[in-house]
Short mmCIF file of C-alpha atoms and ligand atoms in Angstrom, two decimals:
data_model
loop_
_atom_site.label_atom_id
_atom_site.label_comp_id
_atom_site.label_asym_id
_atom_site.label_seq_id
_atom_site.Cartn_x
_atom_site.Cartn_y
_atom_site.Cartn_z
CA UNK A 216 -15.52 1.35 -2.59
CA UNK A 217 -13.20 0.64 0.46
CA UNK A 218 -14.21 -0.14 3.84
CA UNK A 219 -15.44 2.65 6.14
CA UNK A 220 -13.48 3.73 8.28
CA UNK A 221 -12.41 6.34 11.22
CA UNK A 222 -8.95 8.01 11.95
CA UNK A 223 -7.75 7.83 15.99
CA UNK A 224 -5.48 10.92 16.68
CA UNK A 225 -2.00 9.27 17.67
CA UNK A 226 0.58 12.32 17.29
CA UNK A 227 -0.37 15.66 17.60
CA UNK A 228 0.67 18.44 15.49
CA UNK A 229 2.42 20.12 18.35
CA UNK A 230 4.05 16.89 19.12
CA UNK A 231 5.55 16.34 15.82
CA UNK A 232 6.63 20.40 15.43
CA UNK A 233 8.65 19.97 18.89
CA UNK A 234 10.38 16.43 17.77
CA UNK A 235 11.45 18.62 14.40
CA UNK A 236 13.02 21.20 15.94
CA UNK A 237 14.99 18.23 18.04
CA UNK A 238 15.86 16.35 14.98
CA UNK A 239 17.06 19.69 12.88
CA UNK A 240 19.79 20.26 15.91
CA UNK A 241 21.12 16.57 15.68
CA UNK A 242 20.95 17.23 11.87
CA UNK A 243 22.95 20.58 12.47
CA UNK A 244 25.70 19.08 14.44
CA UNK A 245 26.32 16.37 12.19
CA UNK A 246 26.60 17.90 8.55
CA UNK A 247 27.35 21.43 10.16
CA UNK A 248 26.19 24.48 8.46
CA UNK A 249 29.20 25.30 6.39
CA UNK A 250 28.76 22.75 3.57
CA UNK A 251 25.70 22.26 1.16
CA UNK A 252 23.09 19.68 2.13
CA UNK A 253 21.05 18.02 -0.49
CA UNK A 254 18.08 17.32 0.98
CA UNK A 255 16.45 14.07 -1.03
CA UNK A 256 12.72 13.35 -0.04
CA UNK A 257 11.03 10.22 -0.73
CA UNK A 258 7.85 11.06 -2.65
CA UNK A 259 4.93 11.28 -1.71
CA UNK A 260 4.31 10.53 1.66
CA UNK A 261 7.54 12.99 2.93
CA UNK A 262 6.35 16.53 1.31
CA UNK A 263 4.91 17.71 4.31
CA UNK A 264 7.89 16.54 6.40
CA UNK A 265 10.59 17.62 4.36
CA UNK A 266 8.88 21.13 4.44
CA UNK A 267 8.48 21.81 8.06
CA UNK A 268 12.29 19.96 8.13
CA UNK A 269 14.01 22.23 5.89
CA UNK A 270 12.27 25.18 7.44
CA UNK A 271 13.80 24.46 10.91
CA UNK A 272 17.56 24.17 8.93
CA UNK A 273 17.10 27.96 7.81
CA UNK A 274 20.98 28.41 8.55
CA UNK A 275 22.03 25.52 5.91
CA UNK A 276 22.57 25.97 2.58
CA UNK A 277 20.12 23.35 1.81
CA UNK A 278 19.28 22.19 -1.60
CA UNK A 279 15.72 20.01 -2.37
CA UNK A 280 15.51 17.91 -4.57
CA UNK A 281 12.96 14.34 -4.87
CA UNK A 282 13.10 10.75 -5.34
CA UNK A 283 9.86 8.83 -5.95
CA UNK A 284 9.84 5.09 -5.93
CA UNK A 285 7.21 2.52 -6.36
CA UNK A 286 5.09 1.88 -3.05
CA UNK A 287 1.80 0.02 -1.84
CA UNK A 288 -0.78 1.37 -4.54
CA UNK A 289 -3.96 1.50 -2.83
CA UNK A 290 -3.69 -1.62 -0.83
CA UNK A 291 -2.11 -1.72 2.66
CA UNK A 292 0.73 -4.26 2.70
CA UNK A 293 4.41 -3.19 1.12
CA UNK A 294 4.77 -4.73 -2.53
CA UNK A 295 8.44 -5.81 -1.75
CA UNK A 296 9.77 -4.79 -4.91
CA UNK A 297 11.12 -0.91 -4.98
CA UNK A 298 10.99 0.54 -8.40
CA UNK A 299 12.57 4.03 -8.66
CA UNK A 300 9.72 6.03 -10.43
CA UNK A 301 11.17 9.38 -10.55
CA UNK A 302 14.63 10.31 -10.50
CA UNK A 303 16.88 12.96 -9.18
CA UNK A 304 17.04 16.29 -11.24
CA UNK A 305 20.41 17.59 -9.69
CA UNK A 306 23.72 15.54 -8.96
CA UNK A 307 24.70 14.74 -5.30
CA UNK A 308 28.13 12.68 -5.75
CA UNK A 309 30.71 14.36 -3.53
CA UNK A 310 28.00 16.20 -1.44
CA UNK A 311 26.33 15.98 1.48
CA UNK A 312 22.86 13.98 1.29
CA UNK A 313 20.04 13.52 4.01
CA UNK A 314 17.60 11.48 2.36
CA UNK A 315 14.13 12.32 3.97
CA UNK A 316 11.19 9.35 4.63
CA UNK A 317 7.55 9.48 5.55
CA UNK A 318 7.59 6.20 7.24
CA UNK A 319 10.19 3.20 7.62
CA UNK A 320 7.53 -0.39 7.77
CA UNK A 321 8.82 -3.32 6.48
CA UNK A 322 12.00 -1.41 5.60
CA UNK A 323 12.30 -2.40 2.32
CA UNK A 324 11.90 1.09 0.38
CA UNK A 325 14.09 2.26 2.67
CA UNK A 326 16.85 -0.10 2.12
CA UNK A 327 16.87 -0.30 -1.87
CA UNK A 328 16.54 3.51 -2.31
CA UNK A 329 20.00 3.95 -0.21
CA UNK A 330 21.54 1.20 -1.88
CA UNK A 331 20.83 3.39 -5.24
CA UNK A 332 21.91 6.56 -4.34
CA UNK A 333 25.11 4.98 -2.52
CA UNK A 334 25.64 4.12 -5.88
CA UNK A 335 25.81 7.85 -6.94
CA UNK A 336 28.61 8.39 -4.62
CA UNK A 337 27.17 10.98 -1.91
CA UNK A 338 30.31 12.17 0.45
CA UNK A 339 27.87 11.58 3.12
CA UNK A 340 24.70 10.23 3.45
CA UNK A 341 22.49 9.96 6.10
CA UNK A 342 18.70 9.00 6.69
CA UNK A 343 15.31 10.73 8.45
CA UNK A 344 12.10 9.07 8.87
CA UNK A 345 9.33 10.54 10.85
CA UNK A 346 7.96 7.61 12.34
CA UNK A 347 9.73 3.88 12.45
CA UNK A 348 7.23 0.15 12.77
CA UNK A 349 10.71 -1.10 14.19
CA UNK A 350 7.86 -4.45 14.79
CA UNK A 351 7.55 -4.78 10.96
CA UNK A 352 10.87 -4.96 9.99
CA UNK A 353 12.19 -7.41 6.99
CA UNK A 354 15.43 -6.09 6.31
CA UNK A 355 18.13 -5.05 8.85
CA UNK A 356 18.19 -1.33 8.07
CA UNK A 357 17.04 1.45 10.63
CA UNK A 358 16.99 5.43 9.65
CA UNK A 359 19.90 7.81 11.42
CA UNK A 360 17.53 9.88 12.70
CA UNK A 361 13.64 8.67 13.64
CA UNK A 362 10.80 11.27 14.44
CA UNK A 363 8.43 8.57 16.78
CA UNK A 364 8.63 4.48 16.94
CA UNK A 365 4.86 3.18 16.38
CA UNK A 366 3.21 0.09 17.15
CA UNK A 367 2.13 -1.73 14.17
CA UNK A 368 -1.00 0.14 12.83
CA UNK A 369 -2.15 1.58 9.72
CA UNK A 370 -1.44 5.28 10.32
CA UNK A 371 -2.25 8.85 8.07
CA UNK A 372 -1.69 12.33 7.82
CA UNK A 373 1.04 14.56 7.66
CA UNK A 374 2.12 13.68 4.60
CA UNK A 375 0.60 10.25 4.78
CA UNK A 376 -2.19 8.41 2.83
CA UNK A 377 -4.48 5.45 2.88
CA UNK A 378 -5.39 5.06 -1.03
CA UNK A 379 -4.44 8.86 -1.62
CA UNK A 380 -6.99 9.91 1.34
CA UNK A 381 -5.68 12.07 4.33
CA UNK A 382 -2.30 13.19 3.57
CA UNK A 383 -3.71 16.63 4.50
CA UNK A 384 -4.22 15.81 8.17
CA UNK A 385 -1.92 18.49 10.27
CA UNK A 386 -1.41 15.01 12.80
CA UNK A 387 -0.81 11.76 12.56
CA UNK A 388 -3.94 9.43 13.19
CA UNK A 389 -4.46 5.68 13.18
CA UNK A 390 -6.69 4.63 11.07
CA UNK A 391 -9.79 2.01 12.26
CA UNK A 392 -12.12 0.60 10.27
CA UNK A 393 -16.00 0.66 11.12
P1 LIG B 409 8.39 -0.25 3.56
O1 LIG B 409 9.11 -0.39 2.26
O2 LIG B 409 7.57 -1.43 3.91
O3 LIG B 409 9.30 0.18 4.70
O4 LIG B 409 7.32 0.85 3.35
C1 LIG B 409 7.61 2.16 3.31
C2 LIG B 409 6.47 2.91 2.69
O5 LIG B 409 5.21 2.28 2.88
C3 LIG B 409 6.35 4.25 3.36
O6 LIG B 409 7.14 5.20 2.71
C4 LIG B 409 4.87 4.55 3.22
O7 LIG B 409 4.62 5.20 2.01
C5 LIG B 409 4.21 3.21 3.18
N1 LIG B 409 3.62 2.91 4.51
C6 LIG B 409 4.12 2.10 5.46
N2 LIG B 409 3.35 2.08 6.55
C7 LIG B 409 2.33 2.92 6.28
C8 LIG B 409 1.19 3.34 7.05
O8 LIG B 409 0.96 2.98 8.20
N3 LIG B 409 0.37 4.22 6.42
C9 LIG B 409 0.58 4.67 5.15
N4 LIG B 409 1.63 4.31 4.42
C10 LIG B 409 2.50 3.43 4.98
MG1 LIG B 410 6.06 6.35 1.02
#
């Protein structure tokens, strides 16, 4: 049984639809619309993201596709060690890639899962995260584009879980234990 706890709204769902509509013009003016974008989301935490995302690119001929890698389990702190769990179905060397994450923390996912699809020789490839801990940072690596910067708290919703719980929260809340 975990801990009790309570969840602190920190980012409304307003809040986050305006920043997305922000982000998809920056997105716009750097790939363009006249290529393909793959658009790569990190599993599981970016499904809701990557859906309002793609919805505000409706002039790109975007392609979805997923990437899961291993992450905390059920505990809170970052494992260190990124496992790709689930590959690509489709092929994105020579094409345009945004890869699209939940959350950047201790940046480590971040980091190894861009090191591997560098590997699959992208033309372009460039990085999303809703919301950056830029205050837990291990490795030097920082998303192109970042929905919010949080302090360092244990947040969920929108995508986001603590031990599987709340990912169905429309906002982003911080969670405190009781
Ligand atoms: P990193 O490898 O430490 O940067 O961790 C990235 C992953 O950890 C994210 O994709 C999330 O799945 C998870 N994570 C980091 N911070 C939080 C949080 O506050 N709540 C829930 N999951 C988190
Ligand atoms: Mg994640």
């Amino acid at each position: 049984m975990s801990q009790p706890y309570v969840i602190d709204k920190m980012i409304s769902a307003k809040a986050i639809d305006a920043r997305i509509e922000e982000l998809a013009r920056e997105i716009r003016a750097t790939f363009g619309t006249e290529e393909k974008l793959v658009v790569v989301g990190l599993l599981r935490g970016s499904f809701v993201f990557i859906a309002d995302l793609v919805r505000e690119l409706e002039d790109i001929n975007v392609e979805v596709d997923f990437i899961e890698a291993s992450s905390y389990g059920d505990k809170m702190e970052s494992s260190r060690e990124v496992r790709i769990l689930s590959d690509l179905r489709g092929e994105i060397s020579g094409r345009n890639v945004l890869l699209v994450e939940d959350i950047v923390d201790t940046g480590h996912t971040l980091f190894q899962v861009v090191k591997y699809l560098k590997g699959r020789s992208p033309k372009r490839l460039e990085t999303i995260a809703l919301l950056d801990k830029p205050s837990r940072r291990e490795v030097e690596i920082k998303a192109t584009w970042t929905g919010f910067e949080i302090p360092d708290e244990f947040v969920v919703g929108y995508g986001i879980d603590y031990a599987q719980r709340n990912r169905n929260l429309p906002y982003i809340g911080k969670v405190r234990f009781t």
